[in-house]
XYZ file of C-alpha atoms in Angstrom:
563
model
C -11.772 74.566 -46.076
C -8.252 73.745 -47.307
C -5.171 73.759 -44.745
C -2.337 75.903 -45.138
C 0.514 73.553 -46.459
C 3.360 72.800 -44.570
C 6.499 72.986 -46.995
C 8.654 71.202 -43.836
C 8.101 68.187 -41.383
C 7.867 70.320 -37.492
C 6.015 70.464 -34.531
C 2.588 72.430 -36.506
C 2.871 69.775 -39.083
C 2.526 66.779 -36.389
C -0.138 68.845 -34.599
C -1.864 69.260 -37.795
C -1.809 65.614 -38.948
C -2.968 64.531 -35.923
C -5.965 66.690 -36.015
C -6.651 66.049 -39.561
C -6.407 62.026 -39.256
C -9.180 62.312 -36.351
C -11.165 64.019 -38.519
C -10.627 61.957 -41.362
C -11.335 58.763 -38.909
C -14.052 60.347 -37.875
C -15.806 60.858 -41.326
C -14.837 56.840 -42.296
C -15.627 55.615 -38.587
C -18.931 53.767 -39.450
C -17.631 52.430 -42.887
C -14.430 50.801 -40.977
C -16.942 49.266 -38.438
C -18.900 48.195 -41.583
C -15.899 46.402 -43.105
C -14.109 44.420 -40.106
C -14.072 40.838 -40.224
C -10.240 40.483 -39.369
C -9.565 39.515 -37.439
C -12.073 39.009 -35.615
C -15.280 40.457 -37.141
C -16.749 42.193 -34.188
C -17.441 45.897 -35.693
C -14.994 48.129 -34.573
C -12.063 48.580 -35.655
C -13.383 52.344 -36.926
C -14.100 53.296 -33.710
C -10.643 51.672 -31.906
C -8.889 53.702 -34.333
C -10.478 56.730 -33.864
C -10.036 56.270 -30.354
C -6.245 56.137 -30.731
C -5.715 59.161 -32.813
C -8.193 60.713 -30.133
C -5.533 60.412 -27.468
C -2.743 61.110 -29.885
C -4.560 64.603 -30.563
C -5.413 65.341 -27.085
C -1.500 64.468 -25.751
C -0.169 66.911 -28.914
C -2.030 69.825 -27.747
C -0.901 69.428 -24.417
C 2.228 69.821 -25.398
C 1.269 73.176 -27.195
C -0.597 74.462 -24.655
C 2.344 74.202 -21.959
C 4.043 76.723 -24.878
C 1.452 79.649 -23.417
C 3.901 82.444 -24.132
C 4.387 82.618 -28.015
C 6.419 79.679 -28.200
C 5.951 76.033 -29.694
C 7.179 72.771 -29.085
C 10.234 71.302 -30.917
C 9.660 68.633 -33.597
C 10.995 66.009 -30.770
C 8.606 66.918 -28.294
C 5.487 66.838 -30.899
C 6.804 63.901 -31.793
C 7.612 62.091 -28.312
C 3.677 63.698 -27.175
C 2.419 62.397 -30.779
C 3.611 58.834 -29.981
C 2.942 58.357 -26.295
C -0.323 59.702 -26.766
C -1.345 56.669 -29.471
C 0.671 54.009 -26.803
C -1.505 54.779 -23.609
C -4.556 55.654 -25.533
C -4.547 52.634 -27.899
C -7.597 50.409 -28.868
C -8.007 46.686 -30.600
C -5.642 45.191 -32.544
C -5.553 47.744 -35.467
C -5.256 50.798 -32.608
C -2.261 49.036 -31.178
C -0.324 48.765 -34.524
C -1.198 52.575 -35.232
C 0.465 52.843 -32.026
C 3.375 51.158 -33.068
C 3.461 52.483 -36.752
C 3.382 56.665 -34.919
C 6.004 55.156 -32.428
C 8.371 54.338 -34.851
C 8.099 57.710 -37.016
C 8.447 59.730 -33.968
C 11.436 57.632 -32.967
C 13.094 59.278 -36.738
C 11.391 62.588 -36.376
C 12.767 62.919 -32.827
C 16.386 61.697 -33.117
C 17.849 64.967 -33.711
C 16.311 67.123 -30.283
C 17.818 70.485 -31.565
C 16.401 70.208 -35.631
C 13.267 72.572 -35.540
C 12.160 70.829 -38.464
C 12.946 67.703 -41.370
C 12.302 67.236 -44.951
C 11.025 64.680 -47.508
C 14.256 61.909 -46.653
C 13.322 62.270 -42.847
C 9.840 61.524 -43.702
C 10.945 58.557 -45.913
C 13.245 57.290 -42.886
C 10.049 57.977 -40.430
C 8.014 55.959 -43.143
C 10.387 53.271 -43.533
C 10.906 52.725 -39.301
C 7.526 53.041 -38.841
C 6.487 49.799 -41.309
C 9.622 48.166 -39.819
C 9.017 48.400 -36.068
C 4.879 47.686 -36.728
C 5.874 44.130 -38.014
C 8.590 43.440 -35.199
C 5.545 44.249 -32.647
C 3.322 41.496 -34.072
C 4.442 38.065 -32.960
C 3.019 36.126 -36.422
C 2.774 39.120 -39.084
C 0.010 38.598 -41.572
C -0.068 39.998 -45.411
C -3.626 41.460 -46.490
C -3.655 43.605 -42.964
C -2.228 46.800 -42.370
C 1.043 46.071 -42.469
C 0.876 45.162 -45.915
C -0.235 48.812 -46.669
C 2.136 50.201 -44.443
C 5.359 48.198 -46.451
C 3.611 49.511 -49.551
C 3.742 52.973 -48.466
C 7.089 52.698 -47.123
C 8.709 50.605 -50.281
C 6.692 53.273 -52.465
C 8.987 56.053 -51.195
C 12.450 54.545 -50.692
C 14.892 56.373 -52.767
C 12.379 59.060 -54.146
C 13.190 62.860 -54.561
C 10.894 65.830 -53.565
C 9.536 67.232 -50.633
C 7.332 65.754 -47.794
C 4.243 66.524 -50.012
C 5.305 64.588 -53.022
C 6.725 61.773 -50.129
C 3.163 61.991 -48.726
C 1.459 61.585 -51.677
C 3.453 58.260 -53.209
C 2.917 57.087 -49.862
C -0.743 57.275 -49.684
C -0.961 56.484 -53.842
C 0.641 52.618 -53.168
C -1.051 52.389 -49.831
C -4.652 52.778 -51.411
C -3.139 50.415 -54.053
C -2.302 48.063 -51.275
C -5.354 48.235 -49.549
C -7.471 47.102 -53.070
C -4.907 44.360 -52.757
C -5.802 43.288 -49.548
C -8.676 40.650 -50.473
C -6.203 38.838 -53.060
C -4.004 38.075 -49.879
C -6.373 36.841 -47.429
C -9.419 34.713 -47.972
C -11.513 35.961 -45.068
C -11.774 39.498 -46.950
C -11.805 38.225 -50.261
C -15.284 36.041 -49.096
C -16.688 39.009 -47.383
C -15.808 41.170 -50.129
C -14.343 43.775 -48.935
C -11.070 45.291 -48.075
C -8.928 45.296 -44.455
C -10.315 47.341 -42.165
C -7.122 48.418 -40.143
C -5.386 49.088 -43.683
C -8.787 51.635 -44.592
C -8.020 53.195 -41.611
C -4.250 53.736 -42.476
C -5.238 55.118 -46.000
C -7.455 57.750 -43.864
C -4.649 58.545 -41.991
C -2.139 58.945 -45.256
C -4.742 61.077 -46.684
C -4.613 63.319 -43.601
C -0.700 63.292 -44.065
C -1.065 64.378 -47.765
C -3.607 67.319 -47.041
C -0.860 68.462 -43.762
C 1.505 69.436 -46.792
C -0.079 70.340 -49.931
C -3.276 71.959 -48.083
C -6.001 69.839 -50.505
C -7.474 66.451 -49.328
C -6.566 63.585 -52.009
C -10.010 62.116 -53.710
C -10.063 58.883 -55.000
C -10.131 58.456 -58.727
C -13.224 56.904 -59.858
C -12.852 53.317 -61.705
C -9.080 52.863 -59.425
C -8.624 49.889 -58.349
C -9.187 51.129 -54.707
C -12.411 52.326 -55.318
C -13.700 49.554 -57.189
C -13.031 47.631 -53.766
C -14.954 50.614 -51.861
C -17.759 50.394 -53.571
C -18.034 46.653 -52.554
C -18.384 47.635 -48.872
C -22.284 49.257 -49.630
C -23.227 45.712 -50.629
C -22.551 44.579 -47.409
C -22.021 47.206 -44.771
C -23.257 45.878 -42.064
C -23.607 42.661 -43.063
C -20.503 40.499 -44.168
C -20.509 37.403 -43.971
C -19.195 35.654 -40.752
C -16.014 33.519 -42.029
C -15.959 29.809 -41.848
C -12.692 29.556 -40.596
C -11.538 32.887 -38.638
C -8.149 33.521 -39.668
C -6.586 35.526 -37.156
C -3.161 37.222 -37.060
C -1.340 34.288 -36.712
C -3.121 32.266 -38.793
C -6.305 30.109 -38.970
C -8.180 29.199 -35.837
C -9.492 26.064 -34.422
C -12.862 26.094 -33.025
C -13.513 29.853 -33.895
C -10.484 31.056 -32.061
C -9.826 32.753 -28.829
C -12.790 34.150 -26.584
C -11.382 36.927 -25.136
C -9.965 40.510 -26.135
C -6.785 41.564 -23.547
C -5.413 44.511 -23.590
C -3.781 46.314 -20.871
C -0.626 49.221 -20.325
C 2.209 48.135 -18.797
C 4.892 49.322 -16.820
C 8.027 46.565 -17.259
C 11.812 46.176 -18.378
C 12.684 44.672 -21.588
C 13.760 41.468 -20.187
C 10.805 41.247 -18.109
C 8.529 42.131 -22.052
C 10.394 39.612 -24.226
C 9.691 36.428 -21.861
C 5.666 38.431 -21.361
C 5.704 37.763 -25.254
C 6.725 34.200 -25.254
C 4.220 33.515 -22.260
C 1.439 35.353 -24.271
C 2.139 33.663 -27.345
C 1.496 30.515 -25.994
C -1.894 31.206 -24.482
C -3.691 32.742 -27.765
C -3.201 34.958 -30.887
C -3.423 38.326 -32.139
C -0.372 39.371 -30.131
C 0.778 42.589 -30.627
C 3.360 44.264 -27.962
C 4.124 47.738 -28.611
C 6.129 50.613 -26.611
C 9.217 51.068 -25.293
C 11.273 52.479 -22.671
C 9.411 51.150 -19.559
C 6.027 51.736 -21.083
C 3.993 49.209 -23.399
C 0.732 47.948 -24.588
C -0.128 44.453 -25.094
C -2.923 43.203 -26.950
C -3.592 39.463 -27.563
C -6.750 36.929 -27.814
C -7.136 33.815 -25.327
C -9.783 31.914 -23.786
C -8.123 32.183 -20.147
C -7.546 36.045 -20.041
C -7.099 35.645 -15.803
C -3.756 34.110 -17.451
C -3.048 36.434 -19.634
C -3.445 39.248 -16.713
C -1.494 37.058 -14.494
C 1.559 36.922 -16.945
C 1.441 40.909 -17.115
C 1.407 41.073 -13.234
C 4.865 38.941 -13.493
C 5.905 41.182 -15.661
C 5.571 44.157 -14.294
C 2.791 46.566 -13.284
C -0.493 46.075 -15.656
C -3.035 48.758 -15.765
C -6.017 50.036 -17.421
C -6.958 46.397 -18.296
C -10.106 46.023 -20.666
C -11.183 42.307 -21.356
C -13.699 42.220 -23.778
C -15.569 39.018 -24.922
C -16.179 38.015 -28.636
C -19.456 36.989 -27.823
C -21.095 40.000 -26.940
C -22.168 43.189 -29.406
C -24.131 43.593 -31.950
C -22.123 42.366 -34.694
C -21.197 39.508 -36.016
C -19.346 36.744 -34.321
C -16.609 34.118 -34.290
C -17.874 31.186 -35.257
C -20.690 32.846 -37.586
C -24.299 34.718 -36.991
C -25.870 35.893 -33.455
C -28.791 37.958 -33.104
C -28.341 41.399 -31.515
C -28.461 41.568 -27.812
C -31.072 42.977 -26.315
C -30.708 46.403 -25.100
C -31.351 46.734 -21.238
C -33.966 49.710 -19.723
C -31.128 51.763 -17.888
C -27.309 51.900 -17.305
C -25.129 54.241 -14.934
C -22.120 55.074 -16.884
C -18.909 56.247 -14.537
C -15.414 57.577 -14.674
C -13.254 56.457 -11.903
C -9.982 57.543 -10.509
C -8.671 53.490 -9.275
C -8.895 50.355 -9.934
C -10.137 50.207 -6.398
C -12.790 52.300 -7.227
C -14.026 50.095 -10.738
C -14.341 47.444 -8.761
C -16.824 48.914 -6.329
C -18.917 50.511 -9.173
C -18.945 47.257 -11.274
C -20.127 45.700 -8.756
C -22.889 47.874 -8.475
C -23.796 47.540 -11.525
C -21.658 50.585 -13.180
C -20.027 50.483 -16.698
C -16.781 52.257 -15.745
C -13.835 54.273 -17.747
C -10.861 53.930 -15.727
C -8.980 57.223 -15.597
C -5.319 57.160 -15.087
C -3.460 60.312 -12.983
C -2.907 62.947 -15.585
C -4.561 61.346 -18.110
C -8.390 62.006 -18.292
C -10.703 60.209 -20.632
C -11.509 61.881 -24.264
C -14.994 62.044 -25.294
C -15.299 59.025 -27.745
C -14.243 57.296 -24.598
C -17.042 58.134 -22.810
C -18.618 57.653 -25.691
C -17.660 53.930 -26.461
C -18.842 53.232 -22.369
C -22.211 54.661 -23.009
C -22.550 52.053 -26.489
C -21.015 49.558 -24.282
C -23.685 50.091 -21.764
C -25.907 48.517 -24.209
C -28.994 50.560 -22.591
C -31.749 52.753 -24.091
C -31.558 54.949 -21.170
C -28.029 56.027 -19.288
C -27.037 57.992 -16.688
C -23.068 59.707 -16.830
C -21.179 60.434 -13.594
C -17.738 62.473 -14.467
C -16.776 61.821 -11.373
C -14.269 65.175 -11.931
C -15.298 68.796 -12.207
C -12.723 69.009 -15.161
C -14.616 66.233 -17.120
C -17.893 68.735 -17.367
C -17.453 69.539 -21.107
C -15.802 66.257 -22.297
C -18.639 64.270 -20.691
C -21.317 66.765 -21.631
C -20.266 66.718 -25.518
C -19.934 62.706 -25.000
C -23.692 62.823 -23.771
C -24.410 64.855 -26.774
C -23.236 62.274 -29.142
C -24.709 59.698 -27.427
C -27.981 61.210 -27.983
C -27.519 61.050 -31.415
C -27.567 57.610 -31.723
C -30.916 57.562 -29.865
C -29.750 56.631 -26.390
C -31.183 59.181 -23.870
C -28.637 60.568 -21.649
C -28.649 62.061 -18.778
C -25.205 64.271 -17.186
C -25.073 64.590 -13.378
C -22.320 67.288 -13.061
C -20.530 65.028 -10.184
C -17.244 66.347 -9.071
C -15.742 63.460 -7.081
C -16.186 59.927 -6.936
C -17.484 60.109 -3.756
C -20.680 61.924 -5.343
C -20.586 59.069 -7.772
C -20.679 56.548 -4.792
C -23.980 58.308 -3.299
C -25.738 58.894 -6.827
C -25.312 55.035 -7.334
C -26.148 54.564 -4.034
C -30.084 55.723 -4.501
C -30.370 54.475 -8.034
C -33.391 51.812 -8.770
C -33.434 50.725 -12.694
C -37.197 50.349 -11.651
C -38.408 54.219 -10.636
C -39.291 56.156 -14.056
C -36.414 57.800 -15.349
C -36.323 61.370 -14.454
C -37.113 60.534 -10.716
C -34.194 58.430 -10.655
C -31.915 61.093 -11.942
C -33.379 63.732 -9.815
C -32.841 61.146 -6.808
C -29.093 60.581 -8.081
C -28.725 64.231 -8.173
C -30.050 65.380 -5.018
C -27.666 62.467 -3.157
C -25.071 63.854 -5.540
C -25.632 67.250 -4.352
C -25.499 66.361 -0.683
C -22.398 64.976 -0.668
C -19.277 67.586 0.320
C -16.077 66.121 -0.988
C -12.705 66.613 -0.279
C -9.563 64.943 -1.060
C -5.488 64.623 0.479
C -2.799 65.672 -2.265
C 0.515 66.053 -2.471
C 1.706 69.509 -4.262
C 3.956 69.119 -7.145
C 5.048 72.392 -7.262
C 5.017 75.885 -5.617
C 1.741 78.051 -5.701
C -0.382 80.470 -4.187
C -3.777 78.940 -2.842
C -6.550 80.141 -0.771
C -4.900 78.946 2.366
C -1.236 80.216 1.594
C 1.391 79.751 -0.552
C 2.381 75.739 -0.926
C 5.592 74.106 -1.854
C 6.743 71.463 -3.894
C 6.251 68.123 -1.337
C 3.669 69.960 0.867
C 0.317 68.091 2.012
C -2.992 69.489 0.742
C -5.854 69.287 2.036
C -8.866 70.560 -0.804
C -12.507 70.851 0.251
C -15.329 70.865 -2.649
C -11.639 71.672 -5.152
C -10.070 74.198 -2.907
C -7.401 74.324 -1.054
C -8.263 74.501 2.841
C -5.069 73.014 4.688
C -1.179 73.089 4.083
C 0.542 70.663 6.140
C 3.319 68.238 6.001
C 2.022 65.097 7.689
C -0.829 63.320 6.173
C -2.782 61.969 8.653
C -2.753 65.605 10.809
C -4.045 67.241 7.527
C -6.893 64.540 6.897
C -8.130 64.855 10.204
C -8.387 68.465 10.048
C -10.179 68.452 6.760
C -12.381 66.086 7.988
C -13.354 67.988 11.213
C -13.951 71.162 9.127
C -16.282 68.958 6.949
C -18.326 67.636 10.197
C -18.634 71.108 11.481
C -21.023 71.748 9.435
C -22.845 68.058 10.233
C -22.925 65.052 7.797
C -24.626 61.690 8.550
C -21.985 59.374 6.719
C -18.124 59.591 5.933
C -17.216 57.719 3.146
C -12.920 57.319 2.683
C -11.235 56.318 -0.528
C -7.586 55.133 0.328
C -5.203 55.945 -2.166
C -2.464 53.434 -2.661
C 0.275 55.732 -1.179
C -1.518 56.745 1.795
C -0.472 55.839 5.077
C -1.416 51.996 6.510
C -3.159 53.551 9.866
C -4.956 56.706 8.129
C -8.579 55.213 7.945
C -8.185 53.422 11.349
C -7.078 57.031 13.282
C -9.913 58.495 10.951
C -12.571 56.130 11.839
C -11.743 56.629 15.541
C -11.906 60.239 15.646
C -15.609 60.397 14.058
C -16.543 57.790 17.001
C -15.125 59.715 19.969
C -16.164 63.536 18.356
C -19.142 62.979 16.244
C -21.934 60.774 17.545
C -24.625 58.752 15.106
C -21.845 59.398 12.480
C -21.152 55.996 10.513
C -17.893 55.600 8.402
C -17.183 53.873 5.417
C -13.942 53.176 3.978
C -12.760 51.605 0.550
C -9.731 50.879 -1.202
C -8.939 53.202 -4.706
C -5.671 52.016 -5.677
C -3.613 54.232 -7.813
C -5.835 57.602 -7.810
C -3.901 60.360 -7.815
C -4.731 61.251 -4.534
C -3.814 60.086 -1.215
C -7.120 59.938 0.470
C -10.853 60.779 -0.991
C -13.256 62.074 1.357
C -16.777 62.578 1.207
C -19.205 63.500 3.897
C -23.631 63.020 3.222
């Protein structure tokens, strides 16, 4: 169905473009994964780009949802949301670069916070800023990559006349031609007989931009250079020969290149990030650092993953840390081809709200997805986690009532890929802990799921949090800054003291009986609260045990579970 064309680049155009780009990458994801041989032949560029744009769509939709009385956000609001969503959701080398491309565009689109829209001239400036800022973010730019495609698009529209549709089409056509030329610029692509995967993804994104402004999706012209290059994909789909010398983003690497990909978000000042870049550049290659205004996304390939994370700790506060070993997976890896890793029979995938719980779940054998407060994972991220678990059977624990539909969509997608998935509707991480405690992979799948579901359902859950605004609750009116005690999702206690509110909540929960109390402390919880609550349980409730975990930065001050 054709889209209604957008004459100007306004907030609605941003929303439409992001949505169409996600659809385009969804259609092209498998093709892009199949031709991914650079900078590492790990077959995930299409997936990473899709997840990056999915995060972008979520952020933009949230801005529109905030205007629920018939209004709409400004162009500046939508553009900033687009850039922020891409930044926090950027995955892999190409996803990180795409995030910087979108950030560069947003800097131009949001330059005049009062302007309701921009025209073709503004779009030309945005594409130029995008290409330039992406090159600046890469430590050692290489031609024949997504950077070349972005520069070609920006070069093609400089000085041209026309509205947004004409500019978008010119950029798209130039990007297609540049993509077709990438095998001649990068030997690893020529040997494999493919175009650059990241550049292919950018062409899909620019095609969505054309559709946004014209209402029609651009079609490949038969016999064109880019169509000929795409035709070569079928011959190598899933079986592109690994390069004999791995040419990473920084040039040829010796001994097959670094073993790990390290990605994390970082809260840090500009000066600290400048020092971080120097240190990481010495540790490895494929260094890309994007962002600004105190929030950055760091991507690097290294042999010493710990040193890369430590460098982030010295620079500021890293979180959402992802470390991937290039030798694991079902794709060609550095230094040649390896047989697919054998699938395990069963695995557990869980969403967890803090780094501390992520460690606890991982120690118990679960594959985790870290959810930062206020930024829940998207369905694509859950699907990727299910794939990463590499199991025939997967038990999925969303650990949040608001993630029920997202998790259900992810489970359905995974089932279409031949994975047997059972979704246990856990509404809190403490219910997930209870379910994981009775998990036995040796049992029949159905029996294991029933046992885990029963354990989760028998666990009442509560949390102690700080009210963000005045609102009506079942316990009365709360003011911003009040301490709230929520039991099974409903506000039951409003107070001013964290420990007192937690004790009241715990007493109410134990009044109905219980055998085990689980306390998960957030970073901002009072130091003495665990000792106080443990003493309260010992004195008032005989035969009830208490376990305490450190949850890290989890949003709530305290999570409580009673089994």
